[in-house]
Amino acid sequence: MELFNNNLRYLILESKGKLDLEYLDLYFDLDPINLTHFFENCKHINNLKKLLICNSSKINLKATLYVIKEFVKGKNLEYLTYAITNQFVLSNNLKNLIKETENIVKMKMYDDLIIRPSDIDGLV
């Protein structure tokens, strides 16, 4: 993973063979091209049930949502969350993502599914 000024430039999830991963939380400035490459490298993931995506970029939102929608179509997810930091109004693009994926996956609020270290070890 390479970060530059908090922008994701390159992210690869590599594994020898299949990888069992039920929970994946992505929180970056998402670029649709890099996100497409990342999702292509996620083909070896088995049992992914919860995909949390928090996008801190407000650029190329429509293209980013399209990439997410295409990835979700090929997975057997239980839950998908998508949040855009500092944006509390649902855009038409996000409403379309919800509508187009509602028969594939349940959508939840990002904060409802995030696992924080305190949730695991009991510390605040």
mmCIF file with all atom_site columns, C-alpha atoms in Angstrom:
data_model
loop_
_atom_site.group_PDB
_atom_site.id
_atom_site.type_symbol
_atom_site.label_atom_id
_atom_site.label_alt_id
_atom_site.label_comp_id
_atom_site.label_asym_id
_atom_site.label_entity_id
_atom_site.label_seq_id
_atom_site.pdbx_PDB_ins_code
_atom_site.Cartn_x
_atom_site.Cartn_y
_atom_site.Cartn_z
_atom_site.occupancy
_atom_site.B_iso_or_equiv
_atom_site.pdbx_formal_charge
_atom_site.auth_seq_id
_atom_site.auth_comp_id
_atom_site.auth_asym_id
_atom_site.auth_atom_id
_atom_site.pdbx_PDB_model_num
ATOM 1   C CA . MET A 1 1   ? 0.000   0.000   0.000   1.00 0.00 ? 1   MET A CA 1
ATOM 2   C CA . GLU A 1 2   ? 1.313   3.422   -0.880  1.00 0.00 ? 2   GLU A CA 1
ATOM 3   C CA . LEU A 1 3   ? -0.142  6.576   0.607   1.00 0.00 ? 3   LEU A CA 1
ATOM 4   C CA . PHE A 1 4   ? 0.717   10.075  -0.520  1.00 0.00 ? 4   PHE A CA 1
ATOM 5   C CA . ASN A 1 5   ? -0.896  13.042  1.265   1.00 0.00 ? 5   ASN A CA 1
ATOM 6   C CA . ASN A 1 6   ? -3.559  10.654  2.593   1.00 0.00 ? 6   ASN A CA 1
ATOM 7   C CA . ASN A 1 7   ? -4.421  9.617   -0.979  1.00 0.00 ? 7   ASN A CA 1
ATOM 8   C CA . LEU A 1 8   ? -4.369  5.975   -1.898  1.00 0.00 ? 8   LEU A CA 1
ATOM 9   C CA . ARG A 1 9   ? -2.120  5.537   -4.887  1.00 0.00 ? 9   ARG A CA 1
ATOM 10  C CA . TYR A 1 10  ? -1.727  1.795   -4.937  1.00 0.00 ? 10  TYR A CA 1
ATOM 11  C CA . LEU A 1 11  ? -3.155  -0.977  -2.841  1.00 0.00 ? 11  LEU A CA 1
ATOM 12  C CA . ILE A 1 12  ? -2.701  -4.700  -3.344  1.00 0.00 ? 12  ILE A CA 1
ATOM 13  C CA . LEU A 1 13  ? -4.057  -7.524  -1.281  1.00 0.00 ? 13  LEU A CA 1
ATOM 14  C CA . GLU A 1 14  ? -1.840  -10.496 -2.023  1.00 0.00 ? 14  GLU A CA 1
ATOM 15  C CA . SER A 1 15  ? -2.096  -14.029 -0.788  1.00 0.00 ? 15  SER A CA 1
ATOM 16  C CA . LYS A 1 16  ? -0.740  -17.391 -1.816  1.00 0.00 ? 16  LYS A CA 1
ATOM 17  C CA . GLY A 1 17  ? -3.863  -19.380 -2.543  1.00 0.00 ? 17  GLY A CA 1
ATOM 18  C CA . LYS A 1 18  ? -7.299  -18.597 -1.210  1.00 0.00 ? 18  LYS A CA 1
ATOM 19  C CA . LEU A 1 19  ? -7.787  -16.174 1.666   1.00 0.00 ? 19  LEU A CA 1
ATOM 20  C CA . ASP A 1 20  ? -10.677 -16.464 4.129   1.00 0.00 ? 20  ASP A CA 1
ATOM 21  C CA . LEU A 1 21  ? -11.662 -12.940 5.027   1.00 0.00 ? 21  LEU A CA 1
ATOM 22  C CA . GLU A 1 22  ? -15.148 -12.182 6.343   1.00 0.00 ? 22  GLU A CA 1
ATOM 23  C CA . TYR A 1 23  ? -14.672 -8.463  7.049   1.00 0.00 ? 23  TYR A CA 1
ATOM 24  C CA . LEU A 1 24  ? -12.921 -5.817  4.951   1.00 0.00 ? 24  LEU A CA 1
ATOM 25  C CA . ASP A 1 25  ? -12.879 -2.122  5.868   1.00 0.00 ? 25  ASP A CA 1
ATOM 26  C CA . LEU A 1 26  ? -11.514 0.350   3.294   1.00 0.00 ? 26  LEU A CA 1
ATOM 27  C CA . TYR A 1 27  ? -11.130 3.975   4.423   1.00 0.00 ? 27  TYR A CA 1
ATOM 28  C CA . PHE A 1 28  ? -9.198  6.077   1.895   1.00 0.00 ? 28  PHE A CA 1
ATOM 29  C CA . ASP A 1 29  ? -9.447  8.689   -0.819  1.00 0.00 ? 29  ASP A CA 1
ATOM 30  C CA . LEU A 1 30  ? -10.848 6.227   -3.318  1.00 0.00 ? 30  LEU A CA 1
ATOM 31  C CA . ASP A 1 31  ? -9.938  6.537   -6.946  1.00 0.00 ? 31  ASP A CA 1
ATOM 32  C CA . PRO A 1 32  ? -12.061 4.370   -9.282  1.00 0.00 ? 32  PRO A CA 1
ATOM 33  C CA . ILE A 1 33  ? -9.062  3.098   -11.263 1.00 0.00 ? 33  ILE A CA 1
ATOM 34  C CA . ASN A 1 34  ? -7.097  2.028   -8.182  1.00 0.00 ? 34  ASN A CA 1
ATOM 35  C CA . LEU A 1 35  ? -10.240 0.594   -6.614  1.00 0.00 ? 35  LEU A CA 1
ATOM 36  C CA . THR A 1 36  ? -10.857 -1.486  -9.760  1.00 0.00 ? 36  THR A CA 1
ATOM 37  C CA . HIS A 1 37  ? -7.313  -2.876  -9.573  1.00 0.00 ? 37  HIS A CA 1
ATOM 38  C CA . PHE A 1 38  ? -7.730  -3.598  -5.876  1.00 0.00 ? 38  PHE A CA 1
ATOM 39  C CA . PHE A 1 39  ? -11.002 -5.459  -6.436  1.00 0.00 ? 39  PHE A CA 1
ATOM 40  C CA . GLU A 1 40  ? -9.384  -7.476  -9.249  1.00 0.00 ? 40  GLU A CA 1
ATOM 41  C CA . ASN A 1 41  ? -6.779  -8.590  -6.718  1.00 0.00 ? 41  ASN A CA 1
ATOM 42  C CA . CYS A 1 42  ? -9.552  -9.608  -4.299  1.00 0.00 ? 42  CYS A CA 1
ATOM 43  C CA . LYS A 1 43  ? -10.724 -12.518 -6.452  1.00 0.00 ? 43  LYS A CA 1
ATOM 44  C CA . HIS A 1 44  ? -8.902  -14.977 -4.189  1.00 0.00 ? 44  HIS A CA 1
ATOM 45  C CA . ILE A 1 45  ? -10.922 -13.920 -1.119  1.00 0.00 ? 45  ILE A CA 1
ATOM 46  C CA . ASN A 1 46  ? -13.410 -16.494 0.150   1.00 0.00 ? 46  ASN A CA 1
ATOM 47  C CA . ASN A 1 47  ? -16.289 -15.893 2.550   1.00 0.00 ? 47  ASN A CA 1
ATOM 48  C CA . LEU A 1 48  ? -16.279 -12.086 2.408   1.00 0.00 ? 48  LEU A CA 1
ATOM 49  C CA . LYS A 1 49  ? -19.487 -11.174 4.229   1.00 0.00 ? 49  LYS A CA 1
ATOM 50  C CA . LYS A 1 50  ? -19.057 -7.542  5.284   1.00 0.00 ? 50  LYS A CA 1
ATOM 51  C CA . LEU A 1 51  ? -17.541 -4.903  3.025   1.00 0.00 ? 51  LEU A CA 1
ATOM 52  C CA . LEU A 1 52  ? -17.189 -1.450  4.567   1.00 0.00 ? 52  LEU A CA 1
ATOM 53  C CA . ILE A 1 53  ? -16.107 1.419   2.365   1.00 0.00 ? 53  ILE A CA 1
ATOM 54  C CA . CYS A 1 54  ? -15.539 4.958   3.560   1.00 0.00 ? 54  CYS A CA 1
ATOM 55  C CA . ASN A 1 55  ? -14.453 7.327   0.826   1.00 0.00 ? 55  ASN A CA 1
ATOM 56  C CA . SER A 1 56  ? -12.713 10.521  1.876   1.00 0.00 ? 56  SER A CA 1
ATOM 57  C CA . SER A 1 57  ? -12.649 11.809  -1.704  1.00 0.00 ? 57  SER A CA 1
ATOM 58  C CA . LYS A 1 58  ? -15.498 13.685  -3.292  1.00 0.00 ? 58  LYS A CA 1
ATOM 59  C CA . ILE A 1 59  ? -14.040 13.304  -6.797  1.00 0.00 ? 59  ILE A CA 1
ATOM 60  C CA . ASN A 1 60  ? -15.316 10.735  -9.329  1.00 0.00 ? 60  ASN A CA 1
ATOM 61  C CA . LEU A 1 61  ? -18.098 9.569   -7.013  1.00 0.00 ? 61  LEU A CA 1
ATOM 62  C CA . LYS A 1 62  ? -20.262 8.213   -9.826  1.00 0.00 ? 62  LYS A CA 1
ATOM 63  C CA . ALA A 1 63  ? -17.416 6.127   -11.266 1.00 0.00 ? 63  ALA A CA 1
ATOM 64  C CA . THR A 1 64  ? -16.422 4.895   -7.798  1.00 0.00 ? 64  THR A CA 1
ATOM 65  C CA . LEU A 1 65  ? -19.990 3.806   -7.067  1.00 0.00 ? 65  LEU A CA 1
ATOM 66  C CA . TYR A 1 66  ? -20.103 1.960   -10.401 1.00 0.00 ? 66  TYR A CA 1
ATOM 67  C CA . VAL A 1 67  ? -16.905 0.055   -9.517  1.00 0.00 ? 67  VAL A CA 1
ATOM 68  C CA . ILE A 1 68  ? -18.357 -0.907  -6.129  1.00 0.00 ? 68  ILE A CA 1
ATOM 69  C CA . LYS A 1 69  ? -21.623 -2.036  -7.722  1.00 0.00 ? 69  LYS A CA 1
ATOM 70  C CA . GLU A 1 70  ? -19.813 -4.253  -10.247 1.00 0.00 ? 70  GLU A CA 1
ATOM 71  C CA . PHE A 1 71  ? -17.692 -5.837  -7.501  1.00 0.00 ? 71  PHE A CA 1
ATOM 72  C CA . VAL A 1 72  ? -20.706 -6.503  -5.278  1.00 0.00 ? 72  VAL A CA 1
ATOM 73  C CA . LYS A 1 73  ? -22.506 -8.287  -8.121  1.00 0.00 ? 73  LYS A CA 1
ATOM 74  C CA . GLY A 1 74  ? -19.836 -10.981 -8.117  1.00 0.00 ? 74  GLY A CA 1
ATOM 75  C CA . LYS A 1 75  ? -19.760 -11.580 -4.377  1.00 0.00 ? 75  LYS A CA 1
ATOM 76  C CA . ASN A 1 76  ? -22.081 -13.228 -1.893  1.00 0.00 ? 76  ASN A CA 1
ATOM 77  C CA . LEU A 1 77  ? -21.935 -10.402 0.650   1.00 0.00 ? 77  LEU A CA 1
ATOM 78  C CA . GLU A 1 78  ? -24.256 -10.148 3.610   1.00 0.00 ? 78  GLU A CA 1
ATOM 79  C CA . TYR A 1 79  ? -23.670 -6.436  4.183   1.00 0.00 ? 79  TYR A CA 1
ATOM 80  C CA . LEU A 1 80  ? -22.260 -3.479  2.304   1.00 0.00 ? 80  LEU A CA 1
ATOM 81  C CA . THR A 1 81  ? -21.652 -0.035  3.751   1.00 0.00 ? 81  THR A CA 1
ATOM 82  C CA . TYR A 1 82  ? -20.590 3.012   1.821   1.00 0.00 ? 82  TYR A CA 1
ATOM 83  C CA . ALA A 1 83  ? -19.888 6.368   3.383   1.00 0.00 ? 83  ALA A CA 1
ATOM 84  C CA . ILE A 1 84  ? -18.446 9.593   2.089   1.00 0.00 ? 84  ILE A CA 1
ATOM 85  C CA . THR A 1 85  ? -16.705 11.513  4.850   1.00 0.00 ? 85  THR A CA 1
ATOM 86  C CA . ASN A 1 86  ? -18.210 14.873  5.738   1.00 0.00 ? 86  ASN A CA 1
ATOM 87  C CA . GLN A 1 87  ? -21.136 14.343  3.406   1.00 0.00 ? 87  GLN A CA 1
ATOM 88  C CA . PHE A 1 88  ? -24.429 13.701  5.117   1.00 0.00 ? 88  PHE A CA 1
ATOM 89  C CA . VAL A 1 89  ? -26.773 14.138  2.175   1.00 0.00 ? 89  VAL A CA 1
ATOM 90  C CA . LEU A 1 90  ? -27.577 11.115  0.025   1.00 0.00 ? 90  LEU A CA 1
ATOM 91  C CA . SER A 1 91  ? -26.643 11.880  -3.546  1.00 0.00 ? 91  SER A CA 1
ATOM 92  C CA . ASN A 1 92  ? -28.638 10.495  -6.456  1.00 0.00 ? 92  ASN A CA 1
ATOM 93  C CA . ASN A 1 93  ? -25.669 8.266   -7.302  1.00 0.00 ? 93  ASN A CA 1
ATOM 94  C CA . LEU A 1 94  ? -25.671 6.720   -3.837  1.00 0.00 ? 94  LEU A CA 1
ATOM 95  C CA . LYS A 1 95  ? -29.439 6.273   -3.967  1.00 0.00 ? 95  LYS A CA 1
ATOM 96  C CA . ASN A 1 96  ? -28.976 4.468   -7.290  1.00 0.00 ? 96  ASN A CA 1
ATOM 97  C CA . LEU A 1 97  ? -26.297 2.207   -5.780  1.00 0.00 ? 97  LEU A CA 1
ATOM 98  C CA . ILE A 1 98  ? -28.675 1.261   -2.979  1.00 0.00 ? 98  ILE A CA 1
ATOM 99  C CA . LYS A 1 99  ? -31.509 0.612   -5.424  1.00 0.00 ? 99  LYS A CA 1
ATOM 100 C CA . GLU A 1 100 ? -29.361 -1.421  -7.840  1.00 0.00 ? 100 GLU A CA 1
ATOM 101 C CA . THR A 1 101 ? -27.785 -3.611  -5.147  1.00 0.00 ? 101 THR A CA 1
ATOM 102 C CA . GLU A 1 102 ? -30.713 -4.073  -2.762  1.00 0.00 ? 102 GLU A CA 1
ATOM 103 C CA . ASN A 1 103 ? -31.551 -7.502  -4.189  1.00 0.00 ? 103 ASN A CA 1
ATOM 104 C CA . ILE A 1 104 ? -27.884 -8.556  -3.962  1.00 0.00 ? 104 ILE A CA 1
ATOM 105 C CA . VAL A 1 105 ? -26.769 -7.287  -0.561  1.00 0.00 ? 105 VAL A CA 1
ATOM 106 C CA . LYS A 1 106 ? -28.124 -5.510  2.535   1.00 0.00 ? 106 LYS A CA 1
ATOM 107 C CA . MET A 1 107 ? -26.875 -1.969  2.982   1.00 0.00 ? 107 MET A CA 1
ATOM 108 C CA . LYS A 1 108 ? -26.101 -0.658  6.468   1.00 0.00 ? 108 LYS A CA 1
ATOM 109 C CA . MET A 1 109 ? -24.632 2.524   7.867   1.00 0.00 ? 109 MET A CA 1
ATOM 110 C CA . TYR A 1 110 ? -20.826 2.499   8.044   1.00 0.00 ? 110 TYR A CA 1
ATOM 111 C CA . ASP A 1 111 ? -20.790 3.155   11.797  1.00 0.00 ? 111 ASP A CA 1
ATOM 112 C CA . ASP A 1 112 ? -23.144 0.212   12.381  1.00 0.00 ? 112 ASP A CA 1
ATOM 113 C CA . LEU A 1 113 ? -20.658 -2.352  11.064  1.00 0.00 ? 113 LEU A CA 1
ATOM 114 C CA . ILE A 1 114 ? -17.222 -0.935  11.839  1.00 0.00 ? 114 ILE A CA 1
ATOM 115 C CA . ILE A 1 115 ? -15.174 -2.954  14.305  1.00 0.00 ? 115 ILE A CA 1
ATOM 116 C CA . ARG A 1 116 ? -13.058 -0.811  16.592  1.00 0.00 ? 116 ARG A CA 1
ATOM 117 C CA . PRO A 1 117 ? -10.180 -2.189  18.685  1.00 0.00 ? 117 PRO A CA 1
ATOM 118 C CA . SER A 1 118 ? -12.195 -1.454  21.824  1.00 0.00 ? 118 SER A CA 1
ATOM 119 C CA . ASP A 1 119 ? -14.915 -3.799  20.507  1.00 0.00 ? 119 ASP A CA 1
ATOM 120 C CA . ILE A 1 120 ? -12.375 -6.622  20.473  1.00 0.00 ? 120 ILE A CA 1
ATOM 121 C CA . ASP A 1 121 ? -10.349 -6.094  23.642  1.00 0.00 ? 121 ASP A CA 1
ATOM 122 C CA . GLY A 1 122 ? -12.977 -4.348  25.778  1.00 0.00 ? 122 GLY A CA 1
ATOM 123 C CA . LEU A 1 123 ? -10.841 -1.239  26.282  1.00 0.00 ? 123 LEU A CA 1
ATOM 124 C CA . VAL A 1 124 ? -12.047 2.267   25.596  1.00 0.00 ? 124 VAL A CA 1
#
